[in-house]
Every structure is written in C-alpha cells, then in structure tokens.
mmCIF file of C-alpha atoms in Angstrom:
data_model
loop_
_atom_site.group_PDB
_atom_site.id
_atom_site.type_symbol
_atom_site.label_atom_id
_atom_site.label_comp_id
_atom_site.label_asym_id
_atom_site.label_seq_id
_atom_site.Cartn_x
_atom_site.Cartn_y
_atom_site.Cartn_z
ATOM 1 C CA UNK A 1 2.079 225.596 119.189
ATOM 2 C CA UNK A 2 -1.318 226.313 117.683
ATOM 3 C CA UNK A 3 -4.394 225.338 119.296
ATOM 4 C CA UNK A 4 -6.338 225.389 122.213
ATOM 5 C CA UNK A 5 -4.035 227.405 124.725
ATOM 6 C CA UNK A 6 -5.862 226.099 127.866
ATOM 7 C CA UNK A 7 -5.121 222.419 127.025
ATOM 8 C CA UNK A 8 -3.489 220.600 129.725
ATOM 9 C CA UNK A 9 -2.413 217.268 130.950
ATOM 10 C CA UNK A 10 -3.994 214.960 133.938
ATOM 11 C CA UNK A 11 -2.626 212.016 135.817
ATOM 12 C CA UNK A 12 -4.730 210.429 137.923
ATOM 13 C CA UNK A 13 -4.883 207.038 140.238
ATOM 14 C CA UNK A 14 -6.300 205.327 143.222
ATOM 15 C CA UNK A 15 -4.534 205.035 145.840
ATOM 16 C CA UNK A 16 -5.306 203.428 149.496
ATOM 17 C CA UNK A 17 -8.740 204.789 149.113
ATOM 18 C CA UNK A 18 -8.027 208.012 147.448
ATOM 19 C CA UNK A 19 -7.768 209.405 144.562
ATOM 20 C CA UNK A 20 -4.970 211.349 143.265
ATOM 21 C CA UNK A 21 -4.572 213.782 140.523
ATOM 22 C CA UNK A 22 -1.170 215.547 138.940
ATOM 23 C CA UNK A 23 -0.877 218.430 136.610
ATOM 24 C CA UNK A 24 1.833 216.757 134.433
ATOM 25 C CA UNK A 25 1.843 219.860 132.236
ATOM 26 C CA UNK A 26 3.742 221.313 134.761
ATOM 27 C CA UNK A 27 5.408 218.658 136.551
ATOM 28 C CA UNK A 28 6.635 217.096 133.216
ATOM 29 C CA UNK A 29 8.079 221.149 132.202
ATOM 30 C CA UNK A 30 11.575 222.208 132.903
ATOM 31 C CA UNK A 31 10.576 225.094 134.947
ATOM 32 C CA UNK A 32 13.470 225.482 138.009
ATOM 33 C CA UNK A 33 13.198 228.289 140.507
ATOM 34 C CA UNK A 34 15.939 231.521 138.797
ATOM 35 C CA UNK A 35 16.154 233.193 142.510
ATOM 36 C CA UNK A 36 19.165 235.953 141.689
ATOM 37 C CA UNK A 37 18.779 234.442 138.048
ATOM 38 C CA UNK A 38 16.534 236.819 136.695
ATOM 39 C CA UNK A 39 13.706 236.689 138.941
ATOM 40 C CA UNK A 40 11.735 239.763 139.213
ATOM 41 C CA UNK A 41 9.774 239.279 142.240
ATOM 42 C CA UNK A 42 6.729 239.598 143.485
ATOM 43 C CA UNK A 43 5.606 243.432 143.568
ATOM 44 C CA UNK A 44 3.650 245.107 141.734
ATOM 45 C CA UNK A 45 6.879 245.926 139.163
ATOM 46 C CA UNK A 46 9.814 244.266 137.982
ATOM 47 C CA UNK A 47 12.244 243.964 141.390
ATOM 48 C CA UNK A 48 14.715 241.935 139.604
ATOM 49 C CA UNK A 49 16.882 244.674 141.207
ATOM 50 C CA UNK A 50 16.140 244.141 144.790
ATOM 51 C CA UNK A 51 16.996 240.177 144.329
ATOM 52 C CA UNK A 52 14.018 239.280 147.065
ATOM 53 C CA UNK A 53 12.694 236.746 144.598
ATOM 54 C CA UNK A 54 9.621 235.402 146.753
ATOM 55 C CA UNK A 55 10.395 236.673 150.155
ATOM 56 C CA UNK A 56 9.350 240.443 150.168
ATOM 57 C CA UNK A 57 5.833 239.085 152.155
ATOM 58 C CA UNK A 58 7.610 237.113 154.524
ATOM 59 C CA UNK A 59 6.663 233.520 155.258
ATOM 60 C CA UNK A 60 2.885 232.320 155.912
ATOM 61 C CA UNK A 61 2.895 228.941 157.964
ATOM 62 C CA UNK A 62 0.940 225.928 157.431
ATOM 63 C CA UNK A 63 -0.239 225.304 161.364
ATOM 64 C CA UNK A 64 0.820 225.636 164.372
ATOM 65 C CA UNK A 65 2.724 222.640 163.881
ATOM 66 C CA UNK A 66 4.303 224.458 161.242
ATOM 67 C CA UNK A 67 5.049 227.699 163.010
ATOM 68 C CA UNK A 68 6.590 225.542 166.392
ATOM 69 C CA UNK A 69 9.147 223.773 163.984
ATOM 70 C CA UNK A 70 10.142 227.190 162.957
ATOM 71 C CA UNK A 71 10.657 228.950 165.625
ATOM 72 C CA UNK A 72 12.987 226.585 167.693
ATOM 73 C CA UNK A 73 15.194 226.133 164.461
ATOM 74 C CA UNK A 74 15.571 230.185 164.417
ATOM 75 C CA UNK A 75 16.621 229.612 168.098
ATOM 76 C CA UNK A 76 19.369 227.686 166.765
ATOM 77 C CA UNK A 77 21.058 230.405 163.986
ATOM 78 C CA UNK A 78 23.749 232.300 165.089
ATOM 79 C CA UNK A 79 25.219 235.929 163.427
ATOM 80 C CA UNK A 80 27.767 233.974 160.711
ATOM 81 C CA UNK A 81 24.159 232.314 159.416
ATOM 82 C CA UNK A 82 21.559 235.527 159.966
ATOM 83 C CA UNK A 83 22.032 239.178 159.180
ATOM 84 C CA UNK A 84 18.932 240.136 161.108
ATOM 85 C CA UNK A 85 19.187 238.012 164.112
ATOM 86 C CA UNK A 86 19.751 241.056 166.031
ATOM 87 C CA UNK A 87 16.958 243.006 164.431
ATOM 88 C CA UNK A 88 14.695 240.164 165.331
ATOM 89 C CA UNK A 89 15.328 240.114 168.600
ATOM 90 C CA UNK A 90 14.067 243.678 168.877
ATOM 91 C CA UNK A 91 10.933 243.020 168.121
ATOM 92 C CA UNK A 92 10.591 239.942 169.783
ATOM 93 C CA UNK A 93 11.390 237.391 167.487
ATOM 94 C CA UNK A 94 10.889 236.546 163.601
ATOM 95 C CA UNK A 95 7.623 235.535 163.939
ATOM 96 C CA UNK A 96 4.439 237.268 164.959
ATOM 97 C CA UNK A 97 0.472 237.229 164.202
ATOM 98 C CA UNK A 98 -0.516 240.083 162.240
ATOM 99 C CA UNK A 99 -3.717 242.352 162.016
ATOM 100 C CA UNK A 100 -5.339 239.616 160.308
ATOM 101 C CA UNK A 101 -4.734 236.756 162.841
ATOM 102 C CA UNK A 102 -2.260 234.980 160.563
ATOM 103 C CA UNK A 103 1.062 234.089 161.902
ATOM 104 C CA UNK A 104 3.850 235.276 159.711
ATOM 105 C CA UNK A 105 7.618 235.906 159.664
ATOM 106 C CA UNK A 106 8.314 239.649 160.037
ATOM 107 C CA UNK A 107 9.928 241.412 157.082
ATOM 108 C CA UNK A 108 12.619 244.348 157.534
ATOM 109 C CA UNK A 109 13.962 246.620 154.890
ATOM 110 C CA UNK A 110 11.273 245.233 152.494
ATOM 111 C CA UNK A 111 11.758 241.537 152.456
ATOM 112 C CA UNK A 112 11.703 238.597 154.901
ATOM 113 C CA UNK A 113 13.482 239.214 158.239
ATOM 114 C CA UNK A 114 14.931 235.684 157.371
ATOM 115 C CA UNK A 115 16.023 236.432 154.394
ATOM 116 C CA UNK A 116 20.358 237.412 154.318
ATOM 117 C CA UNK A 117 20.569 240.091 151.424
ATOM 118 C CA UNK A 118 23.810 240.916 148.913
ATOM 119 C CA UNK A 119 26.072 242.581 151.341
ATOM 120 C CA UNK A 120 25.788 239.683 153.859
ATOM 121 C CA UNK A 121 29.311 238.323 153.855
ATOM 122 C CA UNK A 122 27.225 234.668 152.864
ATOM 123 C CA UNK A 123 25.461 236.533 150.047
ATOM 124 C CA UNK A 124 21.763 236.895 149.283
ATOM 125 C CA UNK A 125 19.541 233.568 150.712
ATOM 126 C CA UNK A 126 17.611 232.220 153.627
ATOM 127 C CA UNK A 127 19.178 232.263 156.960
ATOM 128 C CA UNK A 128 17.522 228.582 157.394
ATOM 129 C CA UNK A 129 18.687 227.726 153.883
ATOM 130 C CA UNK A 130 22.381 227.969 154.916
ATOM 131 C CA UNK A 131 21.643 226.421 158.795
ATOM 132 C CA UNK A 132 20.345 223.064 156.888
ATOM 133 C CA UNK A 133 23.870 223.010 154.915
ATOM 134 C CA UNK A 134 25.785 224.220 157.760
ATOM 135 C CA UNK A 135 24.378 221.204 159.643
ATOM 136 C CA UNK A 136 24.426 218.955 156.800
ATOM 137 C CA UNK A 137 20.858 218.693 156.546
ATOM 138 C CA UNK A 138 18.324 219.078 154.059
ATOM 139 C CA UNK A 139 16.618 222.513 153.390
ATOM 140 C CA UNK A 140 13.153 221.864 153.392
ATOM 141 C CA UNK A 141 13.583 220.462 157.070
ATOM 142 C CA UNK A 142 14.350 223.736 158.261
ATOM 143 C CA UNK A 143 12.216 225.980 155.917
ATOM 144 C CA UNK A 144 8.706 227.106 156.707
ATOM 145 C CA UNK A 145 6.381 224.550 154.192
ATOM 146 C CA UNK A 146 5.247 227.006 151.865
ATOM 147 C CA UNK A 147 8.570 228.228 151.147
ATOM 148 C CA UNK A 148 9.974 224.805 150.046
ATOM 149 C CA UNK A 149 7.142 223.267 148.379
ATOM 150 C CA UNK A 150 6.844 226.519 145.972
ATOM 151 C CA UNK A 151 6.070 226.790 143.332
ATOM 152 C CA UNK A 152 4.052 223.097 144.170
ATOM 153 C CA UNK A 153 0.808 223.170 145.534
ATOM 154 C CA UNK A 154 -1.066 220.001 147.101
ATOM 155 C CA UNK A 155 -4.832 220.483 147.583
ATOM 156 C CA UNK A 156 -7.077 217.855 149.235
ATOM 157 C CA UNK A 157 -10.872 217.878 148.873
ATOM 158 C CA UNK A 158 -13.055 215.631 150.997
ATOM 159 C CA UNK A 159 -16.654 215.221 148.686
ATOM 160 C CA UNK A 160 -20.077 214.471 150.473
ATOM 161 C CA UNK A 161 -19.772 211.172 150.604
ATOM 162 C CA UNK A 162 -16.373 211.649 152.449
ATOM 163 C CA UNK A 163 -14.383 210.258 149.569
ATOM 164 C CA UNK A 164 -10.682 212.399 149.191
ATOM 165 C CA UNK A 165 -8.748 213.951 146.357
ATOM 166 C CA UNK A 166 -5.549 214.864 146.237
ATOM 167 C CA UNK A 167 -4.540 217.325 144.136
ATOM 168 C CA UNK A 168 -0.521 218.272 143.427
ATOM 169 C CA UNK A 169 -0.048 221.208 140.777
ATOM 170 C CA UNK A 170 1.638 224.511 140.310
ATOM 171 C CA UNK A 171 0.900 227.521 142.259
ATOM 172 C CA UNK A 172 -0.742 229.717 140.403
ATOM 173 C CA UNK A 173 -1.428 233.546 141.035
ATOM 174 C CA UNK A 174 -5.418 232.889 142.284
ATOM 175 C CA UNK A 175 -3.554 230.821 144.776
ATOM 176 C CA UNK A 176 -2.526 234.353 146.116
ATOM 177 C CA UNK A 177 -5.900 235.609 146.368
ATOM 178 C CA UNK A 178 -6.884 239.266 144.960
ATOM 179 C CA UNK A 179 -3.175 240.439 145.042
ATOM 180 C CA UNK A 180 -1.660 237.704 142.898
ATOM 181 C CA UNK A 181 -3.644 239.506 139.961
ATOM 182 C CA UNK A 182 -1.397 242.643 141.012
ATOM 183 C CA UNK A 183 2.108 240.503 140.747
ATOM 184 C CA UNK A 184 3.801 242.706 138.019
ATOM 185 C CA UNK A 185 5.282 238.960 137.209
ATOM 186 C CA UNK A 186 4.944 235.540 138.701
ATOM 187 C CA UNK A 187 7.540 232.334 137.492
ATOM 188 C CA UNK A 188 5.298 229.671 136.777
ATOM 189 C CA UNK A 189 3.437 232.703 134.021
ATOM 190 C CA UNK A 190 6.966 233.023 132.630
ATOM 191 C CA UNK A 191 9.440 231.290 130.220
ATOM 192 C CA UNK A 192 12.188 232.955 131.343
ATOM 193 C CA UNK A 193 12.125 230.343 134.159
ATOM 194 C CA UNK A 194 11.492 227.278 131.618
ATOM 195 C CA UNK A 195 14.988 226.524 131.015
ATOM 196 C CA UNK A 196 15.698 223.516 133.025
ATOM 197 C CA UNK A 197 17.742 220.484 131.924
ATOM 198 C CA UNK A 198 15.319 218.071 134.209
ATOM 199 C CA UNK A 199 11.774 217.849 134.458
ATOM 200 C CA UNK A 200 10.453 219.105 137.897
ATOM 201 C CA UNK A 201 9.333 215.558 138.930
ATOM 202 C CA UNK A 202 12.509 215.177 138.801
ATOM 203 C CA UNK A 203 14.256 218.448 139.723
ATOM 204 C CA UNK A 204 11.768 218.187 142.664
ATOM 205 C CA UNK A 205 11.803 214.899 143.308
ATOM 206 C CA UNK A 206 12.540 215.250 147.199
ATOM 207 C CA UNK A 207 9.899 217.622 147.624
ATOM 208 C CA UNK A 208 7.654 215.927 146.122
ATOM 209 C CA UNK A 209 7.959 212.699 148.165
ATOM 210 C CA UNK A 210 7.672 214.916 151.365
ATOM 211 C CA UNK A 211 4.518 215.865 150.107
ATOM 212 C CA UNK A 212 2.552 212.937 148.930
ATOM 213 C CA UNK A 213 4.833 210.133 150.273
ATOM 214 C CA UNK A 214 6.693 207.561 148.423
ATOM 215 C CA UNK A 215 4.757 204.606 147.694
ATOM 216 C CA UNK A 216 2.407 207.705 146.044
ATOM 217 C CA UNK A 217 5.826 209.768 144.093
ATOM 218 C CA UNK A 218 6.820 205.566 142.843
ATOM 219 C CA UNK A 219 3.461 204.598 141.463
ATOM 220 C CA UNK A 220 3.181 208.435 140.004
ATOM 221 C CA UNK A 221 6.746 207.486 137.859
ATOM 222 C CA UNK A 222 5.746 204.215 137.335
ATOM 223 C CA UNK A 223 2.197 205.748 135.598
ATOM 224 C CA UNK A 224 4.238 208.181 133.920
ATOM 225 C CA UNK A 225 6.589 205.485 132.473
ATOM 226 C CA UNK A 226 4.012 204.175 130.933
ATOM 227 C CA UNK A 227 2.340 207.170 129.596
ATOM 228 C CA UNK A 228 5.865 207.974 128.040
ATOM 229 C CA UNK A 229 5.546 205.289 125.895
ATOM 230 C CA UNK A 230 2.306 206.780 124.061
ATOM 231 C CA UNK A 231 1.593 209.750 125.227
ATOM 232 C CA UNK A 232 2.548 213.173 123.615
ATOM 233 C CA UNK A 233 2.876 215.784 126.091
ATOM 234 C CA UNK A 234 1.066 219.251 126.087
ATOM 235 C CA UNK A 235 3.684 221.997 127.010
ATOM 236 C CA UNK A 236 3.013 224.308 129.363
ATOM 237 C CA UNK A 237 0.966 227.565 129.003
ATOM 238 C CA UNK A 238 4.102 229.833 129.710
ATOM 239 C CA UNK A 239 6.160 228.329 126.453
ATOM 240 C CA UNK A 240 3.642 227.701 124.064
ATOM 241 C CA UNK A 241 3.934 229.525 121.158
#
C-alpha cells in the first residue's frame, strides 16, 4: 500500500456518559500472539531461541487488587503444574517489590519464575496458564492482568471538566517506557505475527469483554457492522507494503 504510512482507523461512541474510542486498525488485523511460533522476545536481540516470548521481565501487576488475586492462586499450584514452585519458595514466594517500589513476579534462569520452560514434562507455558485448564477455568482468571490483556491496552483519561475517555488499542513499545525503544523486536511492529484467520475482536473477543464490559464489546460490533458495510479498512502499519 502506497500512501500515508501513519494512517489509521478510529471508532468512537458514547456510552453511559463516556466516551469510547477503538483503534480498529489493529483490532480489525489478524495479528494472534506466535508464543513458541516464532516469537523472538523481548531483549535486546532475537531470543527466538530461549522461547520466553514476553516473560523474561516477569509480571508487573495492576494494584494491589491485582497482586492479592495472584498470590493466593500461586498458593494453589502444585509440582505437576510449576517447575519453580520449589525455587519460589526459597525466596519467599513469586512475588516481591523491587528496588523501584513496584511489585513484580520474580524471574529465575532469565525469565518469569512462573513461567514452566521446554524440559518441563508439561512443556514451555505459564504455570497459571495450565492451573486455569487443569481446573477447567478460563486463563485470564488466573493470570496477572497485563499478561492476558497483551498485546491490548485500555487507557482512561478524565479531562478538566471531569468528562472520561476510554481508550482500547495495541500496546505499543512507548507503552514500555525508554526500554521498549531497546526491544530488538516487538509483535504488534511485526508481520510475522499477522497471520491470523480471525480478526482480534474476534480472536480476543473474551478479553475484550473483561475489559470494557459487554453492553460496551455489543454496541462496538454492532458499530462495526455497520461500518463494514461502507467502510474500507486501513491495514495495519506492520503489513503495509
């Protein structure tokens, strides 16, 4: 595609009082997360080999709210669902607040101390990942929030006359602050990870309605519905050509 490269699409709506927006560039794309497909992490080189995908940080929680859920579910994996449990309980649990007051999960060997690698006898994944399905429950019950609403970001913005925006769009690497810049590669930059059958509304349809509710995900399909019928869409920066 020729053009302007930094075209892209906007949804917006009012909703109960607010207003929402919605980078449909992205959520109309068929990016899908290619963990142990051909991701290459997030270092500052290609780690495709190391299969950490976006865990080599650990996990950074929302709240406290965030960090309480957490922790009891850890308290609830055993050794079949965790390699590291045992590691974890030497230093006194997965999660701790670092030098710069955050509270974070810790990492060991280079990755997330959550985080099962290949010679686990469940294979590479999150320990919580395979506790939801073990328990017939959904992932992103038992997942810290920022690692199931990735790559999705929701941003709210309160203006001075108290009115609020919502905002749902990709994360992108200023998201990261001053190290995204350094991320030898990051999905959402890449096609490589454009090669979904689905779009992510609805790839990520259950995510999404966690995040922004459902009367809000209905009314966003509904708008896009009708969009559909005139609308041509502007791809998305990582597969224009």
């Amino acid at each position: 595609m020729t053009g302007d490269q930094t075209r892209a699409d906007w949804l917006s709506f009012e909703h109960d009082g607010d207003t929402w927006m919605f980078d449909l560039t992205f959520l109309l794309s068929n990016y899908r997360c290619i963990f142990g497909e051909g991701c290459k992490g997030v270092h500052e080189e290609d780690t495709e080999h190391l299969g950490h995908g976006c865990c080599s940080h650990g996990a950074h929680f929302a709240d406290k709210a965030d960090r309480k859920r957490i922790k009891g579910l850890i308290e609830r994996l055993d050794d079949s669902q965790w390699q590291f449990r045992r590691e974890a309980t030497e230093l006194g649990g997965a999660v701790f607040r670092n030098d710069d007051g955050e509270w974070v999960t810790h990492t060991h060997d280079g990755a997330c101390i959550m985080l099962n690698r290949d010679d686990f006898e469940r294979g590479v994944g999150c320990a919580l990942h395979i506790a939801a399905l073990d328990h017939d429950e959904r992932p992103l019950d038992w997942k810290p929030e920022v690692c199931w609403q990735l790559p999705l970001r929701l941003t709210h913005h309160v203006d001075e006359v108290e009115h609020s925006t919502q905002t749902l769009r990709e994360w992108k690497r200023r998201d990261w602050g001053d190290g995204g810049d350094e991320f030898h590669w990051w999905c959402t930059d890449s096609p490589e990870a454009f090669v979904g059958d689905r779009t992510v509304l609805e790839t990520m349809a259950e995510e999404i309605r966690e995040m922004i509710g459902d009367d809000v995900y209905d009314k966003l399909v509904a708008e896009v519905a009708l969009r559909e019928q005139s609308g041509t869409w502007v791809p998305h920066p990582a597969v224009r050509r």
